[in-house]
Short mmCIF file of C-alpha atoms and ligand atoms in Angstrom, two decimals:
data_model
loop_
_atom_site.label_atom_id
_atom_site.label_comp_id
_atom_site.label_asym_id
_atom_site.label_seq_id
_atom_site.Cartn_x
_atom_site.Cartn_y
_atom_site.Cartn_z
CA UNK A 1 3.48 18.08 -17.14
CA UNK A 2 4.77 16.93 -20.82
CA UNK A 3 2.70 15.78 -22.80
CA UNK A 4 2.66 11.86 -22.32
CA UNK A 5 1.68 12.65 -18.66
CA UNK A 6 -1.27 14.25 -19.63
CA UNK A 7 -2.01 12.07 -21.50
CA UNK A 8 -1.60 8.77 -19.43
CA UNK A 9 -4.01 11.11 -16.62
CA UNK A 10 -6.28 10.86 -19.89
CA UNK A 11 -6.22 7.77 -20.06
CA UNK A 12 -6.88 6.96 -16.77
CA UNK A 13 -9.85 8.80 -16.51
CA UNK A 14 -11.27 7.91 -19.68
CA UNK A 15 -10.37 4.45 -18.31
CA UNK A 16 -12.04 4.68 -15.19
CA UNK A 17 -14.98 5.93 -17.16
CA UNK A 18 -16.22 3.17 -19.44
CA UNK A 19 -15.08 0.52 -16.72
CA UNK A 20 -17.36 1.95 -14.61
CA UNK A 21 -20.57 1.11 -16.56
CA UNK A 22 -19.58 -2.04 -17.22
CA UNK A 23 -22.31 -4.21 -15.12
CA UNK A 24 -20.20 -7.20 -14.08
CA UNK A 25 -18.07 -4.88 -12.43
CA UNK A 26 -21.37 -4.11 -9.77
CA UNK A 27 -22.32 -7.27 -10.01
CA UNK A 28 -20.10 -8.53 -7.67
CA UNK A 29 -19.90 -5.47 -5.69
CA UNK A 30 -21.64 -3.78 -2.37
CA UNK A 31 -24.73 -2.89 -1.76
CA UNK A 32 -25.63 1.23 -0.90
CA UNK A 33 -24.24 0.53 2.65
CA UNK A 34 -21.13 -0.94 1.67
CA UNK A 35 -21.12 -4.02 2.62
CA UNK A 36 -23.82 -6.82 1.66
CA UNK A 37 -23.61 -8.06 -1.70
CA UNK A 38 -26.32 -6.87 -4.27
CA UNK A 39 -27.20 -9.20 -6.98
CA UNK A 40 -26.46 -8.99 -10.61
CA UNK A 41 -27.66 -5.27 -11.95
CA UNK A 42 -26.87 -2.93 -14.63
CA UNK A 43 -23.86 -0.27 -13.04
CA UNK A 44 -25.49 3.48 -13.36
CA UNK A 45 -24.57 4.98 -16.36
CA UNK A 46 -20.97 6.63 -15.83
CA UNK A 47 -22.57 10.47 -16.72
CA UNK A 48 -25.03 9.59 -13.26
CA UNK A 49 -22.29 9.59 -11.22
CA UNK A 50 -20.28 12.60 -11.34
CA UNK A 51 -21.08 14.95 -8.39
CA UNK A 52 -18.70 14.85 -5.24
CA UNK A 53 -17.98 17.07 -2.41
CA UNK A 54 -15.56 19.54 -2.71
CA UNK A 55 -12.44 19.82 -1.67
CA UNK A 56 -11.31 20.63 1.86
CA UNK A 57 -9.94 23.39 2.89
CA UNK A 58 -6.27 22.46 3.04
CA UNK A 59 -4.22 22.71 6.45
CA UNK A 60 -7.18 23.16 8.60
CA UNK A 61 -6.89 19.45 10.24
CA UNK A 62 -3.83 18.37 12.19
CA UNK A 63 -2.31 15.47 11.19
CA UNK A 64 -3.71 12.35 13.95
CA UNK A 65 -1.24 9.22 14.62
CA UNK A 66 -3.27 6.03 14.56
CA UNK A 67 -3.16 4.95 17.70
CA UNK A 68 -1.10 1.79 18.70
CA UNK A 69 -2.94 -1.28 19.18
CA UNK A 70 -3.16 -2.55 22.83
CA UNK A 71 -2.62 -6.45 23.13
CA UNK A 72 -4.88 -7.83 25.23
CA UNK A 73 -2.61 -9.77 26.61
CA UNK A 74 1.53 -10.84 26.78
CA UNK A 75 3.45 -14.61 27.09
CA UNK A 76 7.51 -14.26 26.62
CA UNK A 77 6.46 -15.49 23.15
CA UNK A 78 3.70 -13.65 22.65
CA UNK A 79 1.39 -10.89 21.81
CA UNK A 80 -2.19 -11.16 21.98
CA UNK A 81 -4.59 -8.56 19.92
CA UNK A 82 -8.61 -8.43 19.33
CA UNK A 83 -8.84 -6.33 16.13
CA UNK A 84 -12.76 -6.56 14.77
CA UNK A 85 -13.93 -5.69 10.99
CA UNK A 86 -16.93 -2.97 12.07
CA UNK A 87 -18.48 -0.44 11.17
CA UNK A 88 -18.22 3.39 12.53
CA UNK A 89 -18.97 6.68 11.72
CA UNK A 90 -15.54 8.92 11.43
CA UNK A 91 -15.37 12.45 10.97
CA UNK A 92 -12.94 12.82 7.50
CA UNK A 93 -14.71 16.21 6.33
CA UNK A 94 -15.01 18.83 9.35
CA UNK A 95 -18.47 18.67 10.89
CA UNK A 96 -19.47 15.24 8.69
CA UNK A 97 -19.81 12.03 9.71
CA UNK A 98 -18.99 9.66 7.24
CA UNK A 99 -19.87 5.61 7.20
CA UNK A 100 -16.57 3.58 7.16
CA UNK A 101 -15.91 0.10 7.08
CA UNK A 102 -12.83 -0.04 9.95
CA UNK A 103 -10.20 -2.23 11.93
CA UNK A 104 -10.82 -2.10 16.15
CA UNK A 105 -13.52 1.38 14.37
CA UNK A 106 -10.57 3.36 14.01
CA UNK A 107 -10.09 5.22 10.41
CA UNK A 108 -7.51 4.78 9.38
CA UNK A 109 -7.25 0.81 11.87
CA UNK A 110 -4.23 1.34 14.86
CA UNK A 111 -1.20 0.25 14.42
CA UNK A 112 0.30 -2.71 15.60
CA UNK A 113 3.90 -3.10 17.05
CA UNK A 114 5.97 -6.27 16.15
CA UNK A 115 9.34 -7.30 16.43
CA UNK A 116 11.04 -9.62 14.47
CA UNK A 117 10.94 -13.69 16.16
CA UNK A 118 7.71 -12.46 18.81
CA UNK A 119 4.97 -13.75 17.74
CA UNK A 120 1.43 -12.02 16.79
CA UNK A 121 -1.94 -13.67 17.79
CA UNK A 122 -4.23 -11.23 16.26
CA UNK A 123 -8.49 -12.15 16.91
CA UNK A 124 -10.63 -10.74 14.21
CA UNK A 125 -14.32 -10.82 14.51
CA UNK A 126 -15.93 -9.87 11.58
CA UNK A 127 -18.91 -7.88 12.29
CA UNK A 128 -20.08 -7.47 8.54
CA UNK A 129 -22.68 -8.27 6.12
CA UNK A 130 -20.07 -9.61 3.64
CA UNK A 131 -17.25 -11.95 4.05
CA UNK A 132 -13.43 -10.36 4.41
CA UNK A 133 -9.66 -12.44 4.82
CA UNK A 134 -7.02 -10.12 6.38
CA UNK A 135 -3.59 -9.52 4.33
CA UNK A 136 -0.46 -8.59 5.92
CA UNK A 137 0.93 -7.25 3.40
CA UNK A 138 5.14 -7.83 3.06
CA UNK A 139 5.16 -10.51 5.80
CA UNK A 140 6.43 -13.68 6.15
CA UNK A 141 3.55 -16.11 6.91
CA UNK A 142 2.59 -19.34 6.16
CA UNK A 143 0.43 -19.76 4.43
CA UNK A 144 -2.41 -20.58 6.02
CA UNK A 145 -2.51 -17.27 8.36
CA UNK A 146 -1.69 -15.70 4.70
CA UNK A 147 -4.75 -14.01 4.45
CA UNK A 148 -5.54 -15.09 0.61
CA UNK A 149 -8.39 -13.59 -1.19
CA UNK A 150 -10.36 -16.50 -0.79
CA UNK A 151 -9.95 -17.69 2.23
CA UNK A 152 -12.70 -14.94 4.33
CA UNK A 153 -13.68 -14.92 7.84
CA UNK A 154 -17.57 -14.84 7.22
CA UNK A 155 -19.75 -12.17 8.82
CA UNK A 156 -20.31 -13.05 12.92
CA UNK A 157 -17.67 -15.43 12.81
CA UNK A 158 -14.13 -15.08 13.91
CA UNK A 159 -10.38 -16.63 13.62
CA UNK A 160 -7.11 -15.55 14.91
CA UNK A 161 -4.56 -14.70 12.28
CA UNK A 162 -0.50 -16.00 13.56
CA UNK A 163 2.63 -14.00 11.81
CA UNK A 164 6.34 -15.59 13.63
CA UNK A 165 7.41 -12.33 12.43
CA UNK A 166 10.76 -13.80 11.29
CA UNK A 167 11.98 -10.63 9.35
CA UNK A 168 13.70 -8.21 9.48
CA UNK A 169 12.98 -4.06 11.21
CA UNK A 170 9.91 -3.46 8.24
CA UNK A 171 6.89 -0.93 7.48
CA UNK A 172 3.96 -3.08 6.37
CA UNK A 173 0.43 -2.76 6.67
CA UNK A 174 -2.42 -4.63 6.69
CA UNK A 175 -6.00 -4.80 4.61
CA UNK A 176 -9.07 -6.21 3.93
CA UNK A 177 -7.93 -9.93 0.22
CA UNK A 178 -11.78 -10.57 0.56
CA UNK A 179 -11.56 -10.71 -3.70
CA UNK A 180 -14.35 -8.77 -5.77
CA UNK A 181 -14.64 -6.89 -3.01
CA UNK A 182 -10.28 -5.75 -1.81
CA UNK A 183 -11.09 -2.95 -3.24
CA UNK A 184 -14.17 -1.54 -2.21
CA UNK A 185 -13.29 -2.77 1.86
CA UNK A 186 -10.25 -0.99 1.74
CA UNK A 187 -11.44 1.64 -0.15
CA UNK A 188 -14.15 2.67 2.27
CA UNK A 189 -11.44 2.23 5.35
CA UNK A 190 -10.10 -1.09 5.82
CA UNK A 191 -6.66 -0.47 6.47
CA UNK A 192 -3.24 -0.05 8.86
CA UNK A 193 -0.18 -0.10 9.60
CA UNK A 194 2.08 -3.17 10.65
CA UNK A 195 5.41 -2.20 11.91
CA UNK A 196 7.97 -4.79 12.72
CA UNK A 197 11.44 -3.75 14.29
CA UNK A 198 14.47 -6.14 15.21
CA UNK A 199 18.14 -5.72 17.09
CA UNK A 200 19.43 -4.33 13.76
CA UNK A 201 16.71 -1.24 13.61
CA UNK A 202 17.00 -0.87 17.63
CA UNK A 203 20.61 0.14 17.18
CA UNK A 204 20.56 2.49 14.85
CA UNK A 205 21.24 5.79 16.13
CA UNK A 206 17.95 6.80 13.72
CA UNK A 207 14.76 9.11 15.00
CA UNK A 208 12.49 7.14 16.87
CA UNK A 209 9.48 7.43 19.55
CA UNK A 210 7.61 10.44 18.59
CA UNK A 211 10.28 11.77 16.18
CA UNK A 212 9.15 8.20 13.85
CA UNK A 213 6.12 9.23 12.34
CA UNK A 214 3.66 7.14 10.00
CA UNK A 215 2.65 8.89 6.63
CA UNK A 216 -0.26 7.11 5.61
CA UNK A 217 -1.21 8.56 2.41
CA UNK A 218 -4.16 7.81 -0.14
CA UNK A 219 -7.46 9.73 -2.37
CA UNK A 220 -10.84 9.22 -1.37
CA UNK A 221 -13.60 10.70 -3.09
CA UNK A 222 -16.88 11.47 -1.25
CA UNK A 223 -20.75 13.04 -1.95
CA UNK A 224 -22.04 16.29 -0.74
CA UNK A 225 -23.92 14.33 2.14
CA UNK A 226 -19.96 13.80 3.87
CA UNK A 227 -20.40 9.37 2.39
CA UNK A 228 -18.62 7.82 0.57
CA UNK A 229 -18.27 7.76 -3.79
CA UNK A 230 -17.63 4.54 -5.12
CA UNK A 231 -16.86 3.57 -9.09
CA UNK A 232 -13.82 1.79 -9.33
CA UNK A 233 -12.81 5.20 -10.82
CA UNK A 234 -9.43 7.23 -10.51
CA UNK A 235 -9.86 11.08 -10.81
CA UNK A 236 -13.84 10.55 -8.83
CA UNK A 237 -11.42 10.62 -5.84
CA UNK A 238 -9.84 14.47 -6.04
CA UNK A 239 -9.28 14.25 -2.19
CA UNK A 240 -5.93 12.98 -0.29
CA UNK A 241 -5.83 11.93 2.47
CA UNK A 242 -3.24 11.87 5.58
CA UNK A 243 -3.97 9.54 8.31
CA UNK A 244 -7.75 9.65 7.70
CA UNK A 245 -7.45 13.79 7.51
CA UNK A 246 -7.55 15.84 4.45
CA UNK A 247 -4.25 17.56 3.37
CA UNK A 248 -3.99 18.44 7.63
CA UNK A 249 -1.07 19.80 8.78
CA UNK A 250 1.53 18.49 10.63
CA UNK A 251 3.95 20.89 13.65
CA UNK A 252 7.13 19.62 14.03
CA UNK A 253 10.55 20.25 15.41
CA UNK A 254 13.36 21.94 14.09
CA UNK A 255 15.18 18.67 14.09
CA UNK A 256 15.19 15.35 11.91
CA UNK A 257 12.06 13.13 12.15
CA UNK A 258 12.34 9.31 10.33
CA UNK A 259 8.81 9.49 8.57
CA UNK A 260 7.13 5.71 7.26
CA UNK A 261 5.20 7.27 3.46
CA UNK A 262 3.35 4.31 2.87
CA UNK A 263 0.40 4.78 -0.38
CA UNK A 264 -2.24 3.64 1.16
CA UNK A 265 -4.28 4.90 -2.18
CA UNK A 266 -6.69 1.81 -4.26
CA UNK A 267 -5.24 3.42 -7.68
CA UNK A 268 -3.29 6.66 -7.77
CA UNK A 269 0.18 6.49 -8.26
CA UNK A 270 2.36 9.16 -6.28
CA UNK A 271 6.15 11.23 -6.79
CA UNK A 272 6.84 12.99 -3.48
CA UNK A 273 8.35 16.18 -2.81
CA UNK A 274 9.34 18.54 -0.74
CA UNK A 275 7.91 22.35 -1.79
CA UNK A 276 11.17 23.76 -0.31
CA UNK A 277 13.14 21.04 -2.99
CA UNK A 278 15.39 20.49 -0.43
CA UNK A 279 16.75 17.37 -0.35
CA UNK A 280 15.69 14.03 1.73
CA UNK A 281 17.22 10.40 2.72
CA UNK A 282 15.42 7.72 1.93
CA UNK A 283 16.20 5.22 4.37
CA UNK A 284 14.07 2.41 3.86
CA UNK A 285 11.48 0.60 0.54
CA UNK A 286 8.99 -1.34 1.16
CA UNK A 287 10.58 -4.92 3.03
CA UNK A 288 13.24 -3.06 5.70
CA UNK A 289 16.06 -0.67 6.04
CA UNK A 290 17.62 -0.22 2.92
CA UNK A 291 21.93 -1.18 2.78
CA UNK A 292 23.15 2.44 2.75
CA UNK A 293 20.96 5.40 2.99
CA UNK A 294 20.16 7.18 -0.09
CA UNK A 295 19.57 10.81 -0.67
CA UNK A 296 17.11 12.55 -3.10
CA UNK A 297 14.50 15.18 -4.10
CA UNK A 298 12.39 12.55 -4.72
CA UNK A 299 9.82 9.94 -3.55
CA UNK A 300 7.70 8.09 -6.12
CA UNK A 301 5.39 5.49 -4.65
CA UNK A 302 2.45 3.08 -6.30
CA UNK A 303 -0.85 1.83 -4.52
CA UNK A 304 0.87 -0.25 -1.25
CA UNK A 305 4.45 0.79 -1.64
CA UNK A 306 6.79 1.85 1.40
CA UNK A 307 9.37 4.43 1.56
CA UNK A 308 11.12 6.03 5.23
CA UNK A 309 12.53 9.27 4.65
CA UNK A 310 14.78 11.40 6.76
CA UNK A 311 13.64 14.75 6.64
CA UNK A 312 15.96 17.23 8.77
CA UNK A 313 13.16 20.53 9.83
CA UNK A 314 16.79 21.84 11.72
CA UNK A 315 17.57 23.37 8.29
CA UNK A 316 14.22 25.48 8.24
CA UNK A 317 13.24 28.58 10.89
CA UNK A 318 10.35 28.18 13.28
CA UNK A 319 7.92 29.62 11.62
CA UNK A 320 8.62 28.42 8.26
CA UNK A 321 6.01 25.60 6.80
CA UNK A 322 7.22 23.24 3.97
CA UNK A 323 4.40 20.96 2.06
CA UNK A 324 4.50 17.55 0.65
CA UNK A 325 3.86 17.97 -2.81
CA UNK A 326 2.18 15.63 -5.70
CA UNK A 327 4.08 15.71 -8.64
CA UNK A 328 2.80 13.19 -10.59
CA UNK A 329 -0.23 13.62 -12.52
CA UNK A 330 -0.56 16.84 -9.81
CA UNK A 331 -4.41 18.18 -10.51
CA UNK A 332 -5.24 20.96 -8.65
CA UNK A 333 -6.47 19.52 -5.02
CA UNK A 334 -3.41 16.41 -5.19
CA UNK A 335 -0.59 18.60 -5.65
CA UNK A 336 -0.08 19.08 -2.08
CA UNK A 337 -0.59 16.35 0.94
CA UNK A 338 0.23 17.62 3.54
CA UNK A 339 2.59 21.19 5.59
CA UNK A 340 4.80 20.54 7.92
CA UNK A 341 4.57 23.60 10.62
CA UNK A 342 8.49 23.81 12.42
CA UNK A 343 6.95 25.13 15.45
CA UNK A 344 9.78 24.87 17.73
CA UNK A 345 13.64 23.55 18.48
CA UNK A 346 14.14 19.59 19.82
CA UNK A 347 17.86 18.16 21.06
CA UNK A 348 18.69 16.11 18.82
CA UNK A 349 20.74 13.03 19.11
CA UNK A 350 20.32 10.93 16.28
CA UNK A 351 21.54 10.59 12.68
CA UNK A 352 21.82 8.47 10.22
CA UNK A 353 24.57 5.75 10.25
CA UNK A 354 26.51 5.25 6.17
CA UNK A 355 25.65 1.58 6.47
CA UNK A 356 22.30 0.45 7.19
CA UNK A 357 21.61 -3.15 7.27
CA UNK A 358 23.32 -5.89 5.15
CA UNK A 359 21.16 -7.66 2.34
CA UNK A 360 21.46 -10.85 1.28
CA UNK A 361 23.33 -11.57 -2.10
CA UNK A 362 21.10 -12.09 -5.25
CA UNK A 363 21.62 -15.14 -6.26
CA UNK A 364 21.50 -16.40 -10.13
CA UNK A 365 18.47 -16.80 -11.19
CA UNK A 366 17.67 -21.37 -13.60
CA UNK A 367 13.79 -19.93 -14.32
CA UNK A 368 12.55 -16.52 -16.20
CA UNK A 369 8.91 -15.74 -16.65
CA UNK A 370 6.99 -13.00 -18.68
CA UNK A 371 3.99 -11.88 -17.35
CA UNK A 372 1.65 -9.36 -19.85
CA UNK A 373 -1.03 -6.45 -17.19
CA UNK A 374 -3.56 -5.37 -18.92
CA UNK A 375 -7.66 -4.19 -18.76
CA UNK A 376 -10.34 -5.75 -21.20
CA UNK A 377 -12.34 -3.32 -21.53
CA UNK A 378 -14.77 -5.23 -22.97
CA UNK A 379 -15.17 -6.66 -19.93
CA UNK A 380 -14.42 -5.20 -17.83
CA UNK A 381 -11.50 -7.43 -15.69
CA UNK A 382 -8.10 -7.22 -15.40
CA UNK A 383 -6.31 -9.63 -16.96
CA UNK A 384 -2.23 -11.00 -16.82
CA UNK A 385 -0.90 -13.06 -19.17
CA UNK A 386 -4.34 -13.00 -20.89
CA UNK A 387 -5.99 -14.28 -17.65
CA UNK A 388 -8.60 -13.19 -14.89
CA UNK A 389 -8.49 -14.59 -12.54
CA UNK A 390 -9.73 -18.62 -11.27
CA UNK A 391 -9.35 -19.48 -7.63
CA UNK A 392 -8.95 -23.27 -9.49
CA UNK A 393 -6.43 -22.72 -12.17
CA UNK A 394 -2.65 -23.38 -11.71
CA UNK A 395 -1.06 -20.04 -12.73
CA UNK A 396 2.61 -20.19 -11.63
CA UNK A 397 4.36 -22.90 -10.10
CA UNK A 398 7.82 -22.49 -8.72
CA UNK A 399 9.98 -24.62 -7.27
CA UNK A 400 10.85 -23.42 -3.07
CA UNK A 401 14.71 -22.46 -3.37
CA UNK A 402 15.24 -21.56 -7.26
CA UNK A 403 16.00 -18.05 -8.09
CA UNK A 404 13.89 -16.85 -11.20
CA UNK A 405 14.08 -13.18 -12.47
CA UNK A 406 10.60 -12.11 -13.81
CA UNK A 407 9.66 -9.89 -16.65
CA UNK A 408 6.46 -8.03 -16.20
CA UNK A 409 4.48 -6.03 -19.04
CA UNK A 410 2.42 -3.14 -18.58
CA UNK A 411 0.18 -3.40 -22.01
CA UNK A 412 -1.66 -0.62 -21.14
CA UNK A 413 -2.39 3.35 -21.14
CA UNK A 414 -2.41 3.42 -17.36
CA UNK A 415 -0.33 2.01 -15.06
CA UNK A 416 -0.25 -1.01 -12.70
CA UNK A 417 2.22 -2.11 -10.21
CA UNK A 418 3.06 -5.87 -9.22
CA UNK A 419 3.15 -7.31 -6.05
CA UNK A 420 4.16 -10.62 -4.79
CA UNK A 421 2.98 -12.73 -1.31
CA UNK A 422 5.13 -13.57 1.19
CA UNK A 423 8.75 -12.35 -0.56
CA UNK A 424 11.36 -9.76 -1.26
CA UNK A 425 13.04 -9.31 -4.69
CA UNK A 426 15.34 -7.37 -6.47
CA UNK A 427 14.31 -4.82 -8.95
CA UNK A 428 16.89 -5.33 -11.67
CA UNK A 429 15.64 -2.67 -14.10
CA UNK A 430 13.28 -0.76 -15.69
CA UNK A 431 12.92 -0.92 -19.43
CA UNK A 432 16.75 -2.03 -18.51
CA UNK A 433 17.65 0.99 -16.71
CA UNK A 434 19.32 0.24 -13.10
CA UNK A 435 16.75 1.40 -10.91
CA UNK A 436 16.92 4.23 -8.52
CA UNK A 437 19.33 3.30 -5.08
CA UNK A 438 16.02 3.89 -3.95
CA UNK A 439 14.69 1.06 -5.71
CA UNK A 440 17.25 -1.43 -4.77
CA UNK A 441 16.50 -2.78 -1.74
CA UNK A 442 14.43 -5.54 -0.75
CA UNK A 443 10.39 -5.09 -2.18
CA UNK A 444 7.50 -6.53 -2.69
CA UNK A 445 5.79 -4.45 -4.98
CA UNK A 446 6.82 -2.69 -7.73
CA UNK A 447 5.11 0.04 -10.53
CA UNK A 448 4.89 -1.08 -13.96
CA UNK A 449 4.36 2.36 -15.58
CA UNK A 450 2.04 3.00 -19.17
CA UNK A 451 5.36 1.26 -21.46
CA UNK A 452 7.11 -0.17 -19.14
CA UNK A 453 8.62 -3.38 -18.61
CA UNK A 454 10.75 -4.07 -14.88
CA UNK A 455 12.47 -7.22 -14.06
CA UNK A 456 12.78 -8.72 -10.84
CA UNK A 457 14.61 -10.81 -9.25
CA UNK A 458 13.31 -13.49 -7.25
CA UNK A 459 13.85 -16.40 -4.71
CA UNK A 460 11.57 -18.54 -3.36
CA UNK A 461 13.39 -19.79 -0.29
CA UNK A 462 11.70 -18.22 2.78
CA UNK A 463 10.64 -20.50 5.33
CA UNK A 464 7.11 -21.39 3.55
CA UNK A 465 5.91 -23.52 0.59
CA UNK A 466 1.78 -23.19 -0.54
CA UNK A 467 -0.28 -21.52 -2.13
CA UNK A 468 0.69 -17.60 -2.43
CA UNK A 469 -0.40 -15.30 -4.93
CA UNK A 470 0.87 -12.16 -7.41
CA UNK A 471 -1.52 -9.36 -8.43
CA UNK A 472 -1.95 -5.64 -10.10
CA UNK A 473 -2.04 -3.72 -6.53
CA UNK A 474 -4.26 -0.66 -8.13
CA UNK A 475 -5.97 -2.99 -5.94
CA UNK A 476 -9.31 -2.17 -7.74
CA UNK A 477 -7.80 -3.28 -10.88
CA UNK A 478 -7.13 -6.69 -9.10
CA UNK A 479 -10.36 -7.32 -7.94
CA UNK A 480 -11.22 -6.94 -11.44
CA UNK A 481 -8.92 -10.27 -12.03
CA UNK A 482 -5.62 -8.96 -11.99
CA UNK A 483 -4.51 -11.70 -10.35
CA UNK A 484 -3.31 -15.16 -9.96
CA UNK A 485 -2.16 -17.90 -8.10
CA UNK A 486 1.50 -18.84 -7.16
CA UNK A 487 1.88 -22.55 -6.35
CA UNK A 488 5.75 -23.36 -4.30
CA UNK A 489 5.78 -26.72 -3.74
CA UNK A 490 8.90 -28.87 -2.36
CA UNK A 491 10.01 -31.24 -4.71
CU1 CU B 501 -2.85 -2.14 -12.61
#
């Protein structure tokens, strides 16, 4: 680890510590039940809240695969689902029940599988005591179904979310977005995968079925009694979970697997590698397949980003174990993510073709804008261009069809990232340097590390206009205000 990284890690912890004592943050948080909004009150002093449960024994739990949600009915055009938001008790630490907030009672939520061009309708019933708003991250969706921060499903109410899925095969995820409580809702369990496939992907000889595996990575902090600890800090979340279980193991055959890796953490960026040091092949990023496969030894993902990789376990003899490691700010408990145990051989007809998808050609920009991200530690608010989120303010208005360059600057010593609803974009450069091939495909979230300026190219030619949003997807930051309104207008 370089001294720079040590400094950043220390500052991440320090920033969280100072934020935790800001009363305004807690005033808009939830009560001890993790549901009820609490009245204005001072936050507890940071030094009173440091006792956490010990890290669970690593590689002791089998990695579960989130269940696929079954439709309640289907027609020739539409799949109908019911996905209630309900509190639940789940076993995260072995033998201990933890109260969480879930979609459909499971932690994480069930996986919804969709097909490009086919309609998905999700009926949502909110059984919590606070308002919710389900955002489908990465979806090309109209404003009314985007799950915006102010578009709440009130306690006891229900509504339908309708997705037309006019987009390519991609690994998306749904999560809560109710402003000021989205960070706590997501932290307490409100997220799940939404996988879109299409004819192009289906025709490729990539690993499929049981060899196409979601790897949903997040961190969490638990109190000694097993309840969740939540305080907007980075260093009070030392327990790594994959698909809801602590540092699990996963038994694989000696063949190729497609791993759909999602960083579902609130604040923690990762850089994944295999403990063997071997290469793997990245085939997709946020918004679908790359044009060509990218052979690499490293997969960096900040919160909300996705990376699909092909790992060929046939190079390992049966009996071998390979650990998925994190090389970014690796504290003792966050260095090892999970373990793959090669337990059998298997026939493998899959392959990674040299061409994966045809991406739209980048268009020439006519507008350039700059966005500066920072946390105001005196008030505990997140800001974009010096302003904290205001639902009544028009921040950025773009013309439908325009192509723009957005220059995003991180003014802080802590990591941020940048997510835009509805659209996808291309990363042009990071501090003037072209992105790695794995980040050169279609993205909807890009990390912006300390001292970085990232330029992206975005064309607002998706089939919808209206009010959308852009924000830091270190979601505690957006819940503190690092978010703004994006109005796409047809002229
Ligand atoms: Cu941020």
